[in-house]
PDB file of C-alpha atoms in Angstrom:
ATOM      1  CA  MET A   1    -108.470 323.019  38.522  1.00  0.00           C
ATOM      2  CA  MET A   2    -110.173 324.037  35.262  1.00  0.00           C
ATOM      3  CA  PRO A   3    -107.820 325.182  32.803  1.00  0.00           C
ATOM      4  CA  ARG A   4    -108.546 329.228  32.518  1.00  0.00           C
ATOM      5  CA  ARG A   5    -109.499 329.112  28.660  1.00  0.00           C
ATOM      6  CA  LEU A   6    -112.368 326.167  29.299  1.00  0.00           C
ATOM      7  CA  GLU A   7    -113.717 328.287  32.403  1.00  0.00           C
ATOM      8  CA  ALA A   8    -113.832 331.393  30.541  1.00  0.00           C
ATOM      9  CA  ALA A   9    -115.674 329.771  27.518  1.00  0.00           C
ATOM     10  CA  LEU A  10    -118.378 328.391  29.856  1.00  0.00           C
ATOM     11  CA  ASP A  11    -118.544 331.268  31.765  1.00  0.00           C
ATOM     12  CA  ARG A  12    -120.008 333.070  28.681  1.00  0.00           C
ATOM     13  CA  ILE A  13    -122.408 330.469  28.404  1.00  0.00           C
ATOM     14  CA  THR A  14    -123.800 330.592  32.293  1.00  0.00           C
ATOM     15  CA  ARG A  15    -123.896 334.381  31.945  1.00  0.00           C
ATOM     16  CA  VAL A  16    -127.024 333.929  29.947  1.00  0.00           C
ATOM     17  CA  ARG A  17    -130.949 334.162  31.760  1.00  0.00           C
ATOM     18  CA  GLY A  18    -132.068 330.937  32.708  1.00  0.00           C
ATOM     19  CA  VAL A  19    -128.953 328.950  31.757  1.00  0.00           C
ATOM     20  CA  ARG A  20    -128.375 326.519  35.235  1.00  0.00           C
ATOM     21  CA  GLY A  21    -125.270 325.105  33.959  1.00  0.00           C
ATOM     22  CA  ALA A  22    -122.525 324.507  31.181  1.00  0.00           C
ATOM     23  CA  MET A  23    -120.192 321.358  31.083  1.00  0.00           C
ATOM     24  CA  LEU A  24    -117.716 319.855  28.586  1.00  0.00           C
ATOM     25  CA  VAL A  25    -118.010 316.407  28.226  1.00  0.00           C
ATOM     26  CA  SER A  26    -116.278 313.740  26.958  1.00  0.00           C
ATOM     27  CA  LEU A  27    -118.030 312.329  24.082  1.00  0.00           C
ATOM     28  CA  ASP A  28    -116.644 308.622  24.230  1.00  0.00           C
ATOM     29  CA  ASP A  29    -116.637 308.190  27.919  1.00  0.00           C
ATOM     30  CA  GLY A  30    -119.728 310.216  29.175  1.00  0.00           C
ATOM     31  CA  LEU A  31    -117.212 311.731  31.920  1.00  0.00           C
ATOM     32  CA  VAL A  32    -117.052 315.710  32.676  1.00  0.00           C
ATOM     33  CA  VAL A  33    -114.214 317.327  31.353  1.00  0.00           C
ATOM     34  CA  ALA A  34    -114.930 320.863  33.027  1.00  0.00           C
ATOM     35  CA  GLU A  35    -118.380 322.093  34.823  1.00  0.00           C
ATOM     36  CA  SER A  36    -119.864 325.424  35.838  1.00  0.00           C
ATOM     37  CA  LEU A  37    -122.853 324.505  37.204  1.00  0.00           C
ATOM     38  CA  MET A  38    -125.167 325.437  39.923  1.00  0.00           C
ATOM     39  CA  GLU A  39    -125.729 323.554  43.314  1.00  0.00           C
ATOM     40  CA  GLY A  40    -127.635 320.265  43.382  1.00  0.00           C
ATOM     41  CA  ILE A  41    -126.822 319.375  40.333  1.00  0.00           C
ATOM     42  CA  ARG A  42    -125.865 315.442  39.721  1.00  0.00           C
ATOM     43  CA  GLY A  43    -122.873 316.775  36.840  1.00  0.00           C
ATOM     44  CA  ASN A  44    -121.435 313.260  36.505  1.00  0.00           C
ATOM     45  CA  ALA A  45    -125.328 312.289  35.931  1.00  0.00           C
ATOM     46  CA  VAL A  46    -125.567 314.511  33.160  1.00  0.00           C
ATOM     47  CA  ALA A  47    -122.402 314.118  31.408  1.00  0.00           C
ATOM     48  CA  ALA A  48    -122.923 310.456  31.388  1.00  0.00           C
ATOM     49  CA  LEU A  49    -126.290 310.539  30.165  1.00  0.00           C
ATOM     50  CA  ALA A  50    -126.153 313.314  27.794  1.00  0.00           C
ATOM     51  CA  ALA A  51    -123.186 311.873  25.936  1.00  0.00           C
ATOM     52  CA  SER A  52    -125.008 308.715  25.269  1.00  0.00           C
ATOM     53  CA  LEU A  53    -128.048 310.540  24.241  1.00  0.00           C
ATOM     54  CA  ALA A  54    -125.779 312.708  21.672  1.00  0.00           C
ATOM     55  CA  THR A  55    -124.039 309.669  20.766  1.00  0.00           C
ATOM     56  CA  ARG A  56    -127.498 308.029  19.886  1.00  0.00           C
ATOM     57  CA  LEU A  57    -128.831 310.947  18.149  1.00  0.00           C
ATOM     58  CA  GLY A  58    -125.784 310.752  15.953  1.00  0.00           C
ATOM     59  CA  ARG A  59    -126.594 307.528  14.619  1.00  0.00           C
ATOM     60  CA  ALA A  60    -129.963 308.345  14.452  1.00  0.00           C
ATOM     61  CA  ALA A  61    -129.524 311.498  11.954  1.00  0.00           C
ATOM     62  CA  GLY A  62    -126.777 308.954  10.168  1.00  0.00           C
ATOM     63  CA  ALA A  63    -129.550 306.068   9.452  1.00  0.00           C
ATOM     64  CA  ALA A  64    -131.741 308.613   8.454  1.00  0.00           C
ATOM     65  CA  GLY A  65    -129.369 310.350   6.141  1.00  0.00           C
ATOM     66  CA  ALA A  66    -129.368 313.932   8.119  1.00  0.00           C
ATOM     67  CA  GLY A  67    -125.635 314.238   8.452  1.00  0.00           C
ATOM     68  CA  THR A  68    -123.722 314.786  11.613  1.00  0.00           C
ATOM     69  CA  GLU A  69    -125.935 316.272  14.736  1.00  0.00           C
ATOM     70  CA  ARG A  70    -125.191 319.993  14.833  1.00  0.00           C
ATOM     71  CA  PHE A  71    -127.631 320.832  17.989  1.00  0.00           C
ATOM     72  CA  VAL A  72    -129.885 319.061  19.675  1.00  0.00           C
ATOM     73  CA  HIS A  73    -132.337 320.852  22.143  1.00  0.00           C
ATOM     74  CA  LEU A  74    -134.142 318.679  24.529  1.00  0.00           C
ATOM     75  CA  ALA A  75    -136.999 320.510  25.987  1.00  0.00           C
ATOM     76  CA  ALA A  76    -138.664 319.422  29.382  1.00  0.00           C
ATOM     77  CA  SER A  77    -141.851 320.163  31.724  1.00  0.00           C
ATOM     78  CA  ARG A  78    -139.507 322.629  33.884  1.00  0.00           C
ATOM     79  CA  GLY A  79    -136.280 323.207  31.836  1.00  0.00           C
ATOM     80  CA  GLY A  80    -134.324 321.528  29.098  1.00  0.00           C
ATOM     81  CA  LEU A  81    -131.226 320.479  27.856  1.00  0.00           C
ATOM     82  CA  LEU A  82    -128.614 321.853  24.721  1.00  0.00           C
ATOM     83  CA  LEU A  83    -126.043 319.776  23.202  1.00  0.00           C
ATOM     84  CA  MET A  84    -123.737 320.883  20.568  1.00  0.00           C
ATOM     85  CA  PRO A  85    -120.457 319.088  19.573  1.00  0.00           C
ATOM     86  CA  ALA A  86    -117.537 320.684  20.103  1.00  0.00           C
ATOM     87  CA  VAL A  87    -113.732 320.106  19.451  1.00  0.00           C
ATOM     88  CA  GLU A  88    -111.611 316.727  19.934  1.00  0.00           C
ATOM     89  CA  GLY A  89    -114.403 314.715  21.022  1.00  0.00           C
ATOM     90  CA  LEU A  90    -115.890 316.979  23.450  1.00  0.00           C
ATOM     91  CA  LEU A  91    -119.938 317.691  23.667  1.00  0.00           C
ATOM     92  CA  LEU A  92    -120.964 320.836  25.024  1.00  0.00           C
ATOM     93  CA  VAL A  93    -123.780 320.534  27.601  1.00  0.00           C
ATOM     94  CA  THR A  94    -125.867 323.542  28.702  1.00  0.00           C
ATOM     95  CA  LEU A  95    -128.800 323.091  31.386  1.00  0.00           C
ATOM     96  CA  THR A  96    -131.515 325.397  31.403  1.00  0.00           C
ATOM     97  CA  ASP A  97    -134.627 326.286  33.385  1.00  0.00           C
ATOM     98  CA  HIS A  98    -137.981 327.141  31.547  1.00  0.00           C
ATOM     99  CA  ARG A  99    -137.138 331.252  31.223  1.00  0.00           C
ATOM    100  CA  VAL A 100    -134.039 330.530  28.715  1.00  0.00           C
ATOM    101  CA  ASN A 101    -133.952 332.084  25.407  1.00  0.00           C
ATOM    102  CA  VAL A 102    -132.519 329.118  23.162  1.00  0.00           C
ATOM    103  CA  GLY A 103    -131.442 331.289  20.513  1.00  0.00           C
ATOM    104  CA  LEU A 104    -128.869 333.309  22.655  1.00  0.00           C
ATOM    105  CA  ALA A 105    -127.938 329.882  24.624  1.00  0.00           C
ATOM    106  CA  ARG A 106    -127.211 328.685  21.194  1.00  0.00           C
ATOM    107  CA  LEU A 107    -125.167 331.426  20.159  1.00  0.00           C
ATOM    108  CA  GLU A 108    -123.143 331.486  23.027  1.00  0.00           C
ATOM    109  CA  MET A 109    -122.515 327.911  22.828  1.00  0.00           C
ATOM    110  CA  GLN A 110    -121.188 328.424  19.467  1.00  0.00           C
ATOM    111  CA  GLN A 111    -119.080 331.367  20.594  1.00  0.00           C
ATOM    112  CA  ALA A 112    -117.617 329.131  23.081  1.00  0.00           C
ATOM    113  CA  ILE A 113    -116.572 326.636  20.776  1.00  0.00           C
ATOM    114  CA  GLU A 114    -114.707 329.127  18.506  1.00  0.00           C
ATOM    115  CA  GLU A 115    -113.294 330.053  21.378  1.00  0.00           C
ATOM    116  CA  LEU A 116    -111.936 326.370  22.340  1.00  0.00           C
ATOM    117  CA  ALA A 117    -110.655 325.880  18.842  1.00  0.00           C
TER     118      ALA A 117
ATOM    119  CA  MET B   1    -129.645 286.272  29.489  1.00  0.00           C
ATOM    120  CA  LYS B   2    -130.444 286.593  33.101  1.00  0.00           C
ATOM    121  CA  ALA B   3    -128.240 287.222  36.490  1.00  0.00           C
ATOM    122  CA  ARG B   4    -127.345 284.802  38.953  1.00  0.00           C
ATOM    123  CA  VAL B   5    -126.803 285.491  42.389  1.00  0.00           C
ATOM    124  CA  VAL B   6    -126.130 283.333  45.528  1.00  0.00           C
ATOM    125  CA  GLU B   7    -128.458 285.068  48.047  1.00  0.00           C
ATOM    126  CA  PRO B   8    -131.754 286.451  46.329  1.00  0.00           C
ATOM    127  CA  TRP B   9    -131.402 289.926  47.928  1.00  0.00           C
ATOM    128  CA  LEU B  10    -128.937 290.631  45.130  1.00  0.00           C
ATOM    129  CA  LEU B  11    -131.063 289.734  42.113  1.00  0.00           C
ATOM    130  CA  GLU B  12    -132.945 292.991  41.438  1.00  0.00           C
ATOM    131  CA  PRO B  13    -130.102 295.719  42.337  1.00  0.00           C
ATOM    132  CA  VAL B  14    -127.789 293.725  39.670  1.00  0.00           C
ATOM    133  CA  GLU B  15    -130.219 292.861  37.351  1.00  0.00           C
ATOM    134  CA  ARG B  16    -131.373 296.769  37.232  1.00  0.00           C
ATOM    135  CA  PHE B  17    -127.217 297.676  37.204  1.00  0.00           C
ATOM    136  CA  VAL B  18    -127.156 295.393  34.304  1.00  0.00           C
ATOM    137  CA  ARG B  19    -129.872 296.748  32.244  1.00  0.00           C
ATOM    138  CA  GLU B  20    -129.467 300.507  32.672  1.00  0.00           C
ATOM    139  CA  SER B  21    -125.569 300.558  32.360  1.00  0.00           C
ATOM    140  CA  GLY B  22    -125.585 298.545  29.281  1.00  0.00           C
ATOM    141  CA  CYS B  23    -122.452 296.267  30.805  1.00  0.00           C
ATOM    142  CA  ARG B  24    -121.462 292.984  29.083  1.00  0.00           C
ATOM    143  CA  LEU B  25    -120.322 291.287  31.934  1.00  0.00           C
ATOM    144  CA  THR B  26    -120.819 291.767  35.919  1.00  0.00           C
ATOM    145  CA  LEU B  27    -119.198 289.931  38.959  1.00  0.00           C
ATOM    146  CA  ILE B  28    -120.071 291.101  42.335  1.00  0.00           C
ATOM    147  CA  MET B  29    -117.619 289.447  45.349  1.00  0.00           C
ATOM    148  CA  THR B  30    -116.067 290.102  47.924  1.00  0.00           C
ATOM    149  CA  PRO B  31    -112.516 291.193  48.543  1.00  0.00           C
ATOM    150  CA  ALA B  32    -111.174 287.956  48.997  1.00  0.00           C
ATOM    151  CA  GLY B  33    -112.760 286.701  45.572  1.00  0.00           C
ATOM    152  CA  GLN B  34    -116.013 285.189  46.723  1.00  0.00           C
ATOM    153  CA  VAL B  35    -118.304 285.670  43.908  1.00  0.00           C
ATOM    154  CA  LEU B  36    -121.983 286.680  45.330  1.00  0.00           C
ATOM    155  CA  ALA B  37    -123.551 287.409  42.106  1.00  0.00           C
ATOM    156  CA  GLN B  38    -122.740 287.190  38.280  1.00  0.00           C
ATOM    157  CA  TYR B  39    -124.197 288.148  34.895  1.00  0.00           C
ATOM    158  CA  GLY B  40    -122.996 287.185  31.005  1.00  0.00           C
ATOM    159  CA  PHE B  41    -120.620 284.667  32.330  1.00  0.00           C
ATOM    160  CA  THR B  42    -121.210 280.991  30.968  1.00  0.00           C
ATOM    161  CA  ARG B  43    -118.728 279.037  32.572  1.00  0.00           C
ATOM    162  CA  ALA B  44    -117.700 278.522  35.940  1.00  0.00           C
ATOM    163  CA  VAL B  45    -113.955 278.594  35.405  1.00  0.00           C
ATOM    164  CA  GLU B  46    -114.384 281.960  33.496  1.00  0.00           C
ATOM    165  CA  VAL B  47    -115.881 283.361  36.760  1.00  0.00           C
ATOM    166  CA  MET B  48    -113.241 281.419  39.224  1.00  0.00           C
ATOM    167  CA  SER B  49    -110.669 283.738  37.072  1.00  0.00           C
ATOM    168  CA  ALA B  50    -112.198 286.883  36.717  1.00  0.00           C
ATOM    169  CA  ALA B  51    -112.974 286.969  40.529  1.00  0.00           C
ATOM    170  CA  ALA B  52    -109.465 285.899  41.378  1.00  0.00           C
ATOM    171  CA  LEU B  53    -107.648 288.459  38.975  1.00  0.00           C
ATOM    172  CA  GLY B  54    -110.228 291.225  40.353  1.00  0.00           C
ATOM    173  CA  ALA B  55    -109.406 290.589  43.737  1.00  0.00           C
ATOM    174  CA  GLY B  56    -105.861 290.306  43.362  1.00  0.00           C
ATOM    175  CA  ILE B  57    -105.889 293.822  41.066  1.00  0.00           C
ATOM    176  CA  ALA B  58    -108.168 295.209  44.090  1.00  0.00           C
ATOM    177  CA  ALA B  59    -105.431 294.137  46.575  1.00  0.00           C
ATOM    178  CA  SER B  60    -102.213 295.494  44.776  1.00  0.00           C
ATOM    179  CA  THR B  61    -104.042 298.538  43.615  1.00  0.00           C
ATOM    180  CA  GLY B  62    -105.209 298.902  47.633  1.00  0.00           C
ATOM    181  CA  GLU B  63    -101.734 298.666  48.795  1.00  0.00           C
ATOM    182  CA  ILE B  64    -100.590 301.244  45.899  1.00  0.00           C
ATOM    183  CA  VAL B  65    -103.402 303.706  47.574  1.00  0.00           C
ATOM    184  CA  ARG B  66    -102.278 303.121  50.487  1.00  0.00           C
ATOM    185  CA  MET B  67     -98.780 303.756  50.153  1.00  0.00           C
ATOM    186  CA  LEU B  68    -100.047 307.055  48.565  1.00  0.00           C
ATOM    187  CA  ALA B  69    -101.593 307.669  52.038  1.00  0.00           C
ATOM    188  CA  GLU B  70    -105.382 308.181  50.173  1.00  0.00           C
ATOM    189  CA  PRO B  71    -108.198 306.954  52.107  1.00  0.00           C
ATOM    190  CA  ALA B  72    -109.255 303.979  50.503  1.00  0.00           C
ATOM    191  CA  PHE B  73    -109.497 302.045  46.808  1.00  0.00           C
ATOM    192  CA  GLN B  74    -112.266 303.141  45.392  1.00  0.00           C
ATOM    193  CA  ALA B  75    -112.316 302.745  41.393  1.00  0.00           C
ATOM    194  CA  LEU B  76    -110.240 301.609  38.568  1.00  0.00           C
ATOM    195  CA  ASN B  77    -111.111 301.890  35.035  1.00  0.00           C
ATOM    196  CA  HIS B  78    -108.995 300.560  31.892  1.00  0.00           C
ATOM    197  CA  GLN B  79    -110.386 301.427  28.280  1.00  0.00           C
ATOM    198  CA  GLY B  80    -109.458 299.120  25.986  1.00  0.00           C
ATOM    199  CA  ALA B  81    -109.672 298.895  22.367  1.00  0.00           C
ATOM    200  CA  SER B  82    -113.476 297.388  22.277  1.00  0.00           C
ATOM    201  CA  HIS B  83    -113.913 296.369  25.973  1.00  0.00           C
ATOM    202  CA  GLY B  84    -113.719 298.702  29.210  1.00  0.00           C
ATOM    203  CA  ILE B  85    -113.208 297.098  32.487  1.00  0.00           C
ATOM    204  CA  PHE B  86    -114.624 298.896  35.497  1.00  0.00           C
ATOM    205  CA  LEU B  87    -113.457 297.539  38.944  1.00  0.00           C
ATOM    206  CA  GLY B  88    -115.300 299.563  41.939  1.00  0.00           C
ATOM    207  CA  HIS B  89    -114.835 299.101  46.252  1.00  0.00           C
ATOM    208  CA  PHE B  90    -117.715 300.028  48.277  1.00  0.00           C
ATOM    209  CA  ASP B  91    -119.324 299.001  51.617  1.00  0.00           C
ATOM    210  CA  SER B  92    -122.532 297.133  52.102  1.00  0.00           C
ATOM    211  CA  PRO B  93    -124.039 296.210  55.267  1.00  0.00           C
ATOM    212  CA  ARG B  94    -122.569 292.935  54.514  1.00  0.00           C
ATOM    213  CA  GLY B  95    -119.258 294.100  54.756  1.00  0.00           C
ATOM    214  CA  PRO B  96    -116.902 295.525  51.949  1.00  0.00           C
ATOM    215  CA  LEU B  97    -117.665 294.494  48.304  1.00  0.00           C
ATOM    216  CA  LEU B  98    -116.096 294.574  44.942  1.00  0.00           C
ATOM    217  CA  ALA B  99    -118.081 294.966  41.716  1.00  0.00           C
ATOM    218  CA  LEU B 100    -115.981 294.017  38.428  1.00  0.00           C
ATOM    219  CA  VAL B 101    -117.828 295.024  35.380  1.00  0.00           C
ATOM    220  CA  VAL B 102    -117.226 294.359  31.536  1.00  0.00           C
ATOM    221  CA  TYR B 103    -118.563 296.785  29.280  1.00  0.00           C
ATOM    222  CA  GLY B 104    -118.429 297.425  25.126  1.00  0.00           C
ATOM    223  CA  ALA B 105    -118.873 300.017  22.598  1.00  0.00           C
ATOM    224  CA  ASP B 106    -122.532 300.720  23.283  1.00  0.00           C
ATOM    225  CA  THR B 107    -121.977 302.280  26.512  1.00  0.00           C
ATOM    226  CA  SER B 108    -119.334 304.246  28.592  1.00  0.00           C
ATOM    227  CA  VAL B 109    -117.226 304.504  31.514  1.00  0.00           C
ATOM    228  CA  GLY B 110    -119.572 307.472  32.837  1.00  0.00           C
ATOM    229  CA  LEU B 111    -122.599 305.392  32.674  1.00  0.00           C
ATOM    230  CA  VAL B 112    -120.938 302.377  34.495  1.00  0.00           C
ATOM    231  CA  GLN B 113    -119.961 304.724  36.923  1.00  0.00           C
ATOM    232  CA  LEU B 114    -122.915 306.618  37.269  1.00  0.00           C
ATOM    233  CA  PHE B 115    -125.255 303.058  37.483  1.00  0.00           C
ATOM    234  CA  PHE B 116    -122.831 301.771  39.797  1.00  0.00           C
ATOM    235  CA  GLU B 117    -123.749 304.744  42.358  1.00  0.00           C
ATOM    236  CA  ASP B 118    -127.146 303.461  42.383  1.00  0.00           C
ATOM    237  CA  LEU B 119    -126.058 299.988  42.535  1.00  0.00           C
ATOM    238  CA  VAL B 120    -124.351 300.498  45.751  1.00  0.00           C
ATOM    239  CA  THR B 121    -127.403 302.589  47.029  1.00  0.00           C
ATOM    240  CA  ASP B 122    -129.667 299.858  45.789  1.00  0.00           C
ATOM    241  CA  LEU B 123    -127.711 297.296  47.641  1.00  0.00           C
ATOM    242  CA  ALA B 124    -127.314 299.069  50.792  1.00  0.00           C
ATOM    243  CA  ALA B 125    -131.080 299.243  51.159  1.00  0.00           C
ATOM    244  CA  ALA B 126    -131.940 295.152  50.120  1.00  0.00           C
ATOM    245  CA  ALA B 127    -129.335 294.066  52.193  1.00  0.00           C
ATOM    246  CA  PRO B 128    -130.743 291.929  54.986  1.00  0.00           C
ATOM    247  CA  PRO B 129    -128.591 292.526  58.302  1.00  0.00           C
ATOM    248  CA  ALA B 130    -125.302 289.899  58.232  1.00  0.00           C
ATOM    249  CA  PRO B 131    -125.415 286.605  59.886  1.00  0.00           C
ATOM    250  CA  PRO B 132    -123.576 286.399  63.131  1.00  0.00           C
ATOM    251  CA  ARG B 133    -119.757 285.218  61.960  1.00  0.00           C
ATOM    252  CA  GLY B 134    -117.904 282.374  63.580  1.00  0.00           C
ATOM    253  CA  PRO B 135    -114.317 281.920  62.839  1.00  0.00           C
ATOM    254  CA  VAL B 136    -113.557 281.281  58.874  1.00  0.00           C
ATOM    255  CA  LEU B 137    -111.990 277.497  58.337  1.00  0.00           C
ATOM    256  CA  ALA B 138    -110.546 276.502  55.677  1.00  0.00           C
ATOM    257  CA  ALA B 139    -112.751 273.920  55.239  1.00  0.00           C
ATOM    258  CA  ASP B 140    -115.883 275.647  55.255  1.00  0.00           C
ATOM    259  CA  PHE B 141    -114.529 278.332  52.871  1.00  0.00           C
ATOM    260  CA  GLU B 142    -114.083 275.650  50.416  1.00  0.00           C
ATOM    261  CA  ARG B 143    -117.387 274.501  51.217  1.00  0.00           C
ATOM    262  CA  ASP B 144    -118.907 278.053  50.198  1.00  0.00           C
ATOM    263  CA  LEU B 145    -116.720 278.283  47.175  1.00  0.00           C
ATOM    264  CA  ASN B 146    -118.375 274.997  45.617  1.00  0.00           C
ATOM    265  CA  GLN B 147    -121.840 276.203  47.086  1.00  0.00           C
ATOM    266  CA  SER B 148    -121.576 279.631  45.493  1.00  0.00           C
ATOM    267  CA  LEU B 149    -120.410 278.179  41.965  1.00  0.00           C
ATOM    268  CA  ALA B 150    -123.221 275.489  42.129  1.00  0.00           C
ATOM    269  CA  THR B 151    -125.565 278.318  42.912  1.00  0.00           C
ATOM    270  CA  LEU B 152    -124.266 280.163  40.329  1.00  0.00           C
ATOM    271  CA  PHE B 153    -124.238 277.839  37.487  1.00  0.00           C
ATOM    272  CA  ARG B 154    -126.925 275.232  38.264  1.00  0.00           C
TER     273      ARG B 154
END
């Protein structure tokens, strides 16, 4: 069962219009720690691939001298993926459709992470 | 490095798994430890040891699972300092099989698990119908084992 604190943090994000789900993922393992997803989304697949993507982008940012990554927005034809490093080796992943206000979703992600800290 | 397989239908699914998961070593074997495919091993003795140990781990874990009244042993993961070991059990048209996967820091258990699910699906789709089976004799088993190792390291 998901701890109440994690559930509340994810609920904050999934209330944003156009958000299809949010999850906390272990960055090293690519495993789901907590999730709140719409039906039909393969959470374990998204978690593993998003963690891998974040790790590689982090390396790229480091190699480019850009420092550590803070936020990733992957825009695709029918939606997108928002990634933000969270506390203690966790990655906050938000799945969106094309209607989402990315700025608002990002703000809610930041506030969710502050609540978890 | 290419995967080595005992039967051709195994090659494409195993190579796809290795490519996508980013693992370093892979063994596909029966629960008795008979190897059907391998990737990354360079010596037959390493394959034999890994297969025997993997089959032993699966057997002992399966027994613990049975004691806990769980339906079946599915997967086991060991996370080491520089390598992880994933042992997955699955059913195929050729009967129950085990996958022993060693992966490094350049991938994750999440990715290995994800592509393991695809491997199971791919193997189920690729497997030809099982040949009729006769009684298993010790001499046949040893001959099959030697043939498998000869194929994997020819």
